[in-house]
Coordinates of C-alpha atoms and ligand atoms in Angstrom, one line a residue:
X233 CA 148.4 -125.8 17.8
X234 CA 148.9 -124.2 21.2
X235 CA 151.7 -122.2 22.8
X236 CA 153.6 -125.4 23.8
X237 CA 154.8 -125.9 20.3
X238 CA 155.6 -122.2 19.8
X239 CA 158.0 -122.4 22.7
X240 CA 159.8 -125.4 21.4
X241 CA 163.5 -124.6 21.5
X242 CA 165.2 -124.7 18.2
X243 CA 168.8 -125.0 19.1
X244 CA 171.3 -122.2 18.5
X245 CA 169.0 -120.1 16.5
X246 CA 166.8 -119.5 19.5
X247 CA 169.2 -116.8 20.6
X248 CA 167.3 -115.7 23.7
X249 CA 167.4 -119.0 25.4
X250 CA 170.6 -120.8 24.7
X251 CA 172.6 -123.3 26.8
X252 CA 176.3 -122.9 26.1
X253 CA 179.1 -124.9 27.5
X254 CA 182.8 -124.1 27.7
X255 CA 185.0 -127.1 28.1
X256 CA 188.6 -126.4 29.2
X257 CA 190.9 -129.4 29.7
X258 CA 192.7 -129.4 33.0
X259 CA 196.4 -128.5 33.2
X260 CA 196.4 -129.9 29.7
X261 CA 200.0 -130.4 28.5
X262 CA 201.0 -131.8 31.9
X263 CA 197.9 -134.0 32.1
X264 CA 198.8 -135.5 28.7
X265 CA 202.2 -136.3 30.1
X266 CA 200.6 -138.0 33.1
X267 CA 198.5 -140.0 30.8
X268 CA 201.4 -141.6 29.0
X269 CA 203.3 -142.0 32.2
X270 CA 201.0 -142.5 35.2
X271 CA 204.0 -142.6 37.6
X272 CA 204.1 -138.8 37.2
X273 CA 200.7 -138.4 38.8
X274 CA 201.9 -137.9 42.4
X275 CA 204.9 -135.7 41.5
X276 CA 205.2 -132.1 40.5
X277 CA 205.2 -132.0 36.7
X278 CA 206.4 -129.0 34.7
X279 CA 206.2 -128.9 30.9
X280 CA 208.4 -126.3 29.4
X281 CA 209.7 -124.8 26.2
X282 CA 213.4 -125.1 26.2
X283 CA 215.1 -122.3 24.3
X284 CA 218.2 -124.5 23.9
X285 CA 220.9 -121.9 24.9
X286 CA 221.5 -123.6 28.2
X287 CA 219.9 -126.5 29.9
X288 CA 218.1 -124.1 32.2
X289 CA 216.9 -121.5 29.8
X290 CA 213.3 -121.4 28.6
X291 CA 209.8 -121.0 30.1
X292 CA 207.1 -123.0 31.8
X293 CA 204.2 -123.8 29.5
X294 CA 202.2 -125.4 32.2
X295 CA 202.4 -127.6 35.3
X296 CA 200.2 -130.0 37.1
X297 CA 198.4 -128.9 40.3
X298 CA 201.0 -130.4 42.6
X299 CA 203.6 -128.1 41.0
X300 CA 201.2 -125.1 41.2
X301 CA 201.2 -125.6 45.0
X302 CA 204.8 -124.5 44.9
X303 CA 203.6 -121.4 43.0
X304 CA 204.9 -122.5 39.6
X305 CA 203.1 -120.6 36.9
X306 CA 202.8 -120.6 33.1
X307 CA 205.2 -118.3 31.5
X308 CA 207.7 -118.4 34.4
X309 CA 211.4 -118.9 33.6
X310 CA 212.3 -122.6 34.0
X311 CA 215.2 -121.8 36.3
X312 CA 212.8 -120.1 38.7
X313 CA 210.4 -123.1 38.6
X314 CA 213.4 -125.3 39.3
X315 CA 214.3 -123.2 42.3
X316 CA 210.7 -123.3 43.6
X317 CA 210.6 -127.0 43.3
X318 CA 214.1 -127.6 44.8
X319 CA 214.1 -130.7 47.1
X320 CA 211.0 -132.2 45.5
X321 CA 210.9 -135.1 43.1
X322 CA 209.6 -132.7 40.3
X323 CA 209.8 -133.9 36.7
X324 CA 210.6 -131.4 33.9
X325 CA 209.6 -132.3 30.4
X326 CA 209.8 -130.5 27.0
X327 CA 206.6 -129.7 25.1
X328 CA 205.4 -132.3 22.6
X329 CA 202.8 -130.5 20.6
X330 CA 202.1 -133.4 18.2
X331 CA 201.1 -135.7 21.1
X332 CA 198.9 -133.0 22.7
X333 CA 197.2 -132.3 19.4
X334 CA 196.4 -136.0 18.9
X335 CA 194.8 -136.2 22.3
X336 CA 193.0 -132.9 21.8
X337 CA 191.6 -134.1 18.5
X338 CA 190.3 -137.3 20.1
X339 CA 188.4 -135.4 22.8
X340 CA 187.1 -132.8 20.3
X341 CA 185.7 -135.5 18.2
X342 CA 183.8 -136.9 21.2
X343 CA 182.5 -133.5 22.2
X344 CA 181.3 -132.8 18.7
X345 CA 178.9 -135.7 19.0
X346 CA 177.3 -134.0 22.0
X347 CA 176.6 -130.6 20.5
X348 CA 174.6 -128.9 17.8
X349 CA 177.7 -126.8 17.1
X350 CA 181.2 -126.9 18.5
X351 CA 183.7 -124.0 18.3
X352 CA 187.2 -124.9 19.1
X353 CA 189.1 -121.9 20.5
X354 CA 192.4 -123.5 21.3
X355 CA 194.0 -126.9 21.7
X356 CA 192.3 -127.4 25.1
X357 CA 189.2 -125.4 24.9
X358 CA 185.8 -125.5 23.0
X359 CA 182.4 -124.0 23.2
X360 CA 179.4 -126.3 22.7
X361 CA 175.9 -125.2 21.9
X362 CA 173.8 -127.9 23.6
X363 CA 170.5 -126.0 23.8
X364 CA 168.7 -128.6 21.7
X365 CA 170.2 -131.6 23.5
X366 CA 169.0 -130.4 26.9
X367 CA 165.8 -128.8 25.7
X368 CA 166.9 -125.5 27.0
X369 CA 167.1 -126.8 30.6
X370 CA 170.0 -125.9 32.8
X371 CA 169.2 -128.7 35.2
X372 CA 169.5 -131.2 32.4
X373 CA 172.6 -129.5 31.2
X374 CA 174.4 -130.3 34.4
X375 CA 173.7 -134.0 34.1
X376 CA 174.5 -133.8 30.5
X377 CA 177.9 -132.2 31.2
X378 CA 178.6 -134.9 33.8
X379 CA 177.8 -137.6 31.2
X380 CA 180.3 -136.0 28.7
X381 CA 182.9 -135.8 31.4
X382 CA 182.5 -139.5 32.2
X383 CA 182.6 -140.4 28.6
X384 CA 185.9 -138.5 27.9
X385 CA 187.5 -139.9 31.1
X386 CA 186.5 -143.4 30.0
X387 CA 187.6 -143.1 26.4
X388 CA 190.6 -140.8 26.7
X389 CA 191.5 -140.5 30.3
X390 CA 191.6 -136.8 30.5
X391 CA 189.7 -134.6 32.9
X392 CA 188.3 -131.1 32.1
X393 CA 186.3 -128.3 33.6
X394 CA 183.0 -127.1 32.3
X395 CA 181.2 -123.9 32.6
X396 CA 177.5 -123.7 31.6
X397 CA 175.8 -120.5 30.9
X398 CA 173.3 -118.7 28.6
X399 CA 176.1 -117.5 26.4
X400 CA 179.8 -117.8 25.7
X401 CA 180.9 -115.0 27.9
X402 CA 179.2 -116.4 31.0
X403 CA 180.2 -120.0 30.4
X404 CA 183.8 -119.1 30.1
X405 CA 183.9 -117.2 33.3
X406 CA 181.8 -119.9 35.0
X407 CA 184.4 -122.5 33.9
X408 CA 187.3 -120.4 35.2
X409 CA 185.6 -120.2 38.6
X410 CA 186.2 -123.8 39.4
X411 CA 189.2 -125.8 38.2
X412 CA 190.3 -128.5 37.9
X413 CA 187.5 -131.0 37.2
X414 CA 184.9 -128.3 37.8
X415 CA 181.3 -128.2 36.7
X416 CA 179.8 -124.8 37.2
X417 CA 176.3 -123.9 36.1
X418 CA 175.2 -120.3 35.9
X419 CA 171.5 -119.9 35.0
X420 CA 170.4 -117.0 32.9
X421 CA 168.6 -115.3 35.9
X422 CA 171.8 -115.7 38.0
X423 CA 174.2 -114.5 35.3
X424 CA 174.3 -110.8 36.3
X425 CA 174.7 -111.4 40.0
X426 CA 177.4 -114.1 39.3
X427 CA 179.5 -111.6 37.3
X428 CA 178.8 -108.6 39.5
X429 CA 181.4 -109.1 42.3
X430 CA 184.2 -110.1 39.9
X431 CA 187.1 -107.7 39.2
X432 CA 186.4 -106.0 35.9
X433 CA 189.5 -107.3 34.2
X434 CA 187.9 -110.8 34.2
X435 CA 186.0 -109.6 31.1
X436 CA 187.6 -110.4 27.8
X437 CA 189.0 -107.2 26.3
X438 CA 189.6 -105.4 29.7
X439 CA 193.3 -105.4 29.9
X440 CA 195.7 -103.5 32.2
X441 CA 195.2 -100.2 30.6
X442 CA 191.5 -100.3 30.4
X443 CA 191.0 -101.6 33.9
X444 CA 193.3 -98.8 35.2
X445 CA 191.1 -96.3 33.4
X446 CA 188.0 -97.9 34.7
X447 CA 189.4 -97.9 38.2
X448 CA 190.0 -94.1 38.0
X449 CA 186.3 -93.8 37.2
X450 CA 185.4 -95.8 40.2
X451 CA 184.6 -99.0 38.2
X452 CA 186.3 -101.9 40.1
X453 CA 183.9 -104.7 39.6
X454 CA 181.8 -106.0 36.8
X455 CA 178.8 -104.8 38.7
X456 CA 180.2 -101.3 38.9
X457 CA 180.6 -101.4 35.1
X458 CA 177.0 -102.7 34.6
X459 CA 175.7 -99.8 36.6
X460 CA 177.9 -97.2 34.9
X461 CA 176.1 -94.7 32.7
X462 CA 176.3 -96.3 29.2
X463 CA 176.4 -92.9 27.5
X464 CA 179.6 -92.1 29.4
X465 CA 181.1 -95.4 28.4
X466 CA 180.3 -94.6 24.7
X467 CA 181.9 -91.2 25.1
X468 CA 185.1 -92.6 26.5
X469 CA 185.5 -95.9 24.5
X470 CA 183.5 -95.2 21.4
X471 CA 180.4 -97.1 20.2
X472 CA 181.8 -100.5 19.5
X473 CA 183.8 -101.0 22.7
X474 CA 181.4 -99.0 24.9
X475 CA 178.4 -101.1 23.9
X476 CA 180.5 -104.3 24.3
X477 CA 181.6 -103.3 27.8
X478 CA 178.0 -102.4 28.8
X479 CA 176.6 -105.6 27.4
X480 CA 179.3 -107.9 28.8
X481 CA 179.0 -106.4 32.3
X482 CA 175.2 -107.1 32.1
X483 CA 176.0 -110.7 31.0
X484 CA 174.6 -110.0 27.5
X485 CA 176.5 -111.8 24.7
X486 CA 174.8 -112.9 21.5
X487 CA 177.9 -114.3 19.8
X488 CA 176.9 -117.6 18.3
X489 CA 178.9 -120.8 18.9
X490 CA 180.5 -120.8 15.5
X491 CA 180.5 -124.2 13.8
X492 CA 184.0 -125.4 13.1
X493 CA 185.4 -125.4 9.6
X494 CA 183.7 -122.2 8.9
X495 CA 186.1 -119.8 7.2
X496 CA 187.4 -117.0 9.4
X497 CA 188.0 -114.8 6.3
X498 CA 187.4 -114.8 2.6
X499 CA 190.0 -113.4 0.3
X500 CA 191.1 -113.3 -3.3
X501 CA 194.5 -112.3 -4.8
X502 CA 195.3 -111.4 -8.3
X503 CA 198.3 -110.2 -10.4
X504 CA 197.9 -106.9 -12.2
X505 CA 198.4 -106.9 -16.0
X506 CA 201.2 -104.4 -15.5
X507 CA 203.0 -102.9 -12.5
X508 CA 201.3 -99.6 -11.6
X509 CA 200.6 -96.9 -9.2
X510 CA 197.4 -95.9 -10.9
X511 CA 194.5 -96.2 -8.4
X512 CA 191.8 -96.6 -11.1
X513 CA 193.7 -99.4 -12.7
X514 CA 194.2 -101.2 -9.4
X515 CA 190.5 -100.8 -8.5
X516 CA 189.5 -102.5 -11.7
X517 CA 191.2 -105.6 -10.5
X518 CA 190.1 -105.3 -6.9
X519 CA 186.5 -104.8 -8.0
X520 CA 186.7 -108.1 -9.9
X521 CA 188.1 -109.8 -6.8
X522 CA 185.4 -108.2 -4.6
X523 CA 182.6 -109.4 -6.9
X524 CA 184.0 -112.9 -6.5
X525 CA 184.2 -112.6 -2.7
X526 CA 180.6 -111.2 -2.6
X527 CA 179.3 -114.3 -4.3
X528 CA 180.8 -116.5 -1.7
X529 CA 179.5 -114.2 1.1
X530 CA 176.0 -114.4 -0.3
X531 CA 176.2 -118.2 -0.7
X532 CA 177.2 -118.6 2.9
X533 CA 174.9 -115.8 4.1
X534 CA 177.7 -114.0 5.9
X535 CA 178.1 -110.4 7.0
X536 CA 181.6 -109.0 7.6
X537 CA 183.1 -106.4 9.9
X538 CA 186.6 -106.0 8.5
X539 CA 187.9 -105.2 5.1
X540 CA 191.6 -105.6 4.2
X541 CA 193.9 -105.1 1.3
X542 CA 197.0 -107.0 0.5
X543 CA 199.7 -105.6 -1.8
X544 CA 202.8 -107.1 -3.3
X545 CA 205.1 -104.3 -4.6
X546 CA 207.7 -104.6 -7.4
X547 CA 210.5 -105.3 -5.0
X548 CA 208.3 -108.3 -3.9
X549 CA 207.8 -107.0 -0.4
X550 CA 204.2 -107.4 0.8
X551 CA 202.0 -105.1 2.8
X552 CA 198.5 -105.2 4.2
X553 CA 196.1 -102.6 5.5
X554 CA 192.7 -103.1 7.1
X555 CA 189.8 -101.3 8.4
X556 CA 187.1 -102.2 10.9
X557 CA 183.6 -101.1 10.1
X558 CA 181.3 -99.4 12.5
X559 CA 178.6 -101.8 11.5
X560 CA 178.6 -105.2 9.9
X561 CA 177.9 -105.2 6.1
X562 CA 177.3 -107.7 3.4
X563 CA 177.2 -105.7 0.2
X564 CA 180.0 -105.4 -2.5
X565 CA 179.8 -101.6 -2.5
X566 CA 180.9 -101.4 1.1
X567 CA 183.9 -103.6 0.3
X568 CA 184.7 -101.5 -2.8
X569 CA 184.4 -98.2 -1.0
X570 CA 186.8 -99.3 1.8
X571 CA 189.2 -100.9 -0.6
X572 CA 189.4 -97.7 -2.6
X573 CA 190.0 -95.7 0.6
X574 CA 192.7 -98.1 1.8
X575 CA 194.5 -98.1 -1.6
X576 CA 194.2 -94.4 -2.0
X577 CA 196.0 -93.9 1.3
X578 CA 198.4 -96.7 0.7
X579 CA 199.5 -95.5 -2.7
X580 CA 200.2 -92.0 -1.3
X581 CA 202.6 -93.6 1.3
X582 CA 204.7 -95.8 -1.0
X583 CA 207.0 -94.7 -3.9
X584 CA 206.9 -98.2 -5.4
X585 CA 204.7 -99.7 -8.1
X586 CA 202.2 -102.4 -7.3
X587 CA 202.4 -105.9 -8.8
X588 CA 199.8 -108.0 -7.0
X589 CA 196.7 -107.1 -5.1
X590 CA 194.4 -108.8 -2.7
X591 CA 191.1 -108.2 -0.9
X592 CA 190.0 -109.9 2.3
X593 CA 186.9 -109.6 4.4
X594 CA 186.7 -111.1 7.9
X595 CA 184.9 -110.8 11.3
X596 CA 181.9 -112.8 10.1
X597 CA 178.5 -113.1 11.5
X598 CA 175.4 -114.7 10.1
X599 CA 172.8 -112.3 8.9
X600 CA 169.8 -113.3 10.9
X601 CA 168.2 -110.3 12.6
X602 CA 166.3 -111.5 15.7
X603 CA 163.1 -109.9 14.5
X604 CA 163.0 -111.8 11.3
X605 CA 164.0 -115.0 13.0
X606 CA 161.2 -114.7 15.6
X607 CA 158.5 -113.9 13.0
X608 CA 159.5 -116.7 10.7
X609 CA 159.7 -119.0 13.7
X610 CA 156.2 -118.2 14.8
X611 CA 154.9 -118.4 11.3
X612 CA 156.1 -121.9 10.9
X613 CA 154.6 -123.0 14.2
X614 CA 151.3 -121.1 14.0
X615 CA 148.1 -123.1 13.4
Ligands
DGT262 P1 194.2 -125.1 33.6 O1 194.3 -123.9 34.5 O2 193.9 -126.3 34.4 O3 193.2 -124.9 32.5 O4 195.6 -125.3 33.1 P2 196.2 -125.3 31.6 O5 197.6 -125.7 31.6 O6 195.3 -126.2 30.7 O7 196.1 -123.8 31.2 P3 195.4 -123.1 30.0 O8 194.0 -123.7 29.7 O9 195.5 -121.7 30.3 O10 196.4 -123.4 28.8 C1 196.3 -124.5 28.0 C2 197.7 -125.0 27.5 O11 198.3 -123.9 26.8 C3 198.6 -125.3 28.6 O12 198.5 -126.7 29.0 C4 200.0 -125.0 28.1 C5 199.7 -123.8 27.2 N1 200.1 -122.5 27.8 C6 199.3 -121.8 28.7 N2 199.9 -120.7 29.1 C7 201.1 -120.7 28.5 C8 202.3 -119.8 28.6 O13 202.3 -118.8 29.3 N3 203.4 -120.2 27.9 C9 203.4 -121.3 27.1 N4 204.5 -121.6 26.4 N5 202.3 -122.2 27.0 C10 201.2 -121.9 27.7
CA263 CA1 193.1 -125.8 30.4
CA264 CA1 192.5 -123.1 28.1

């Protein structure tokens, strides 16, 4: 068989050529309120959390785009929003999470049907891997997104914005670039130049402190960061963050769209046969727990990045300690070694005896090195 078949796209495991969508519902809580009361649609609508002390105290959760014209913003004190909307027919409503969750679930269910995998990141946001559905084509992806939008509008009556890109990082920023009711496509070959002019703090993980530091190095835009000497980034931020910044600025992000329902952590807890401060005695128990965790990891083919311990002391107070590994691991020895280290340190810090212990691993990724994936892929299609 010829090259045609070799290049057939196999959904999310064809990591180099994915089509990822980020769907973000527009002014979500306020739009839900408009949905059940359409008379609100042409008024400023503010949904807030009322703290209950006085009628005015509390903060804005969100507002519709009419209210935003009066510079009402999420997180703003309600009294300030009221002041900004003085003289208008603005409507203020308390949050109704149960109702928003219901609507969110209905939309997520529809979205699920359009993707190979869906990762819900919040009540109003989800990543979809649609590589297979659109045969890797970004032109088709745009029509496909429009189709999904129409379907959700018809079925639920809620509008959302979509960003389409070669990975989660780009699709998220694409989505943010055009709201509400946006549909923004950034093709792989445009991704770097799309990000380049943006301020560097648009990247996830670049907060106030980091962007100030970057600014002092002359890094103002994502493009500046992409061009910055990667060795210097590593020297300043360490390997993990340094590599992340470099990759992100270059629009590189291999994080898979993680199917829903997949555990975020695996943990086991057990009670010791007797209260103790003896490390060896504790490790006997945690080794048992670790073996059990390792079986589940192997079954699910997961690697982890964090190891944590959980401790209940004799006064019934509980504590936890965790460590992030330099590299992902999947073997029980790595867990045991880190658990030993964490407990060694913990026991030296507390005078109390330990009653219950737990072990937890998290920060999962699937163990599928690209090399292996590619070879096995070509093997199955060769002929
Ligand atoms: P947009 O910009 O059209 O996506 O507007 P929203 O309102 O959907 O904004 P988004 O996606 O950042 O947030 C989703 C929901 O989360 C929003 O409807 C209400 C809630 N939320 C966002 N920011 C805040 C905040 O600062 N405080 C509180 N209490 N809730 C917030
Ligand atoms: Ca939203
Ligand atoms: Ca959101």
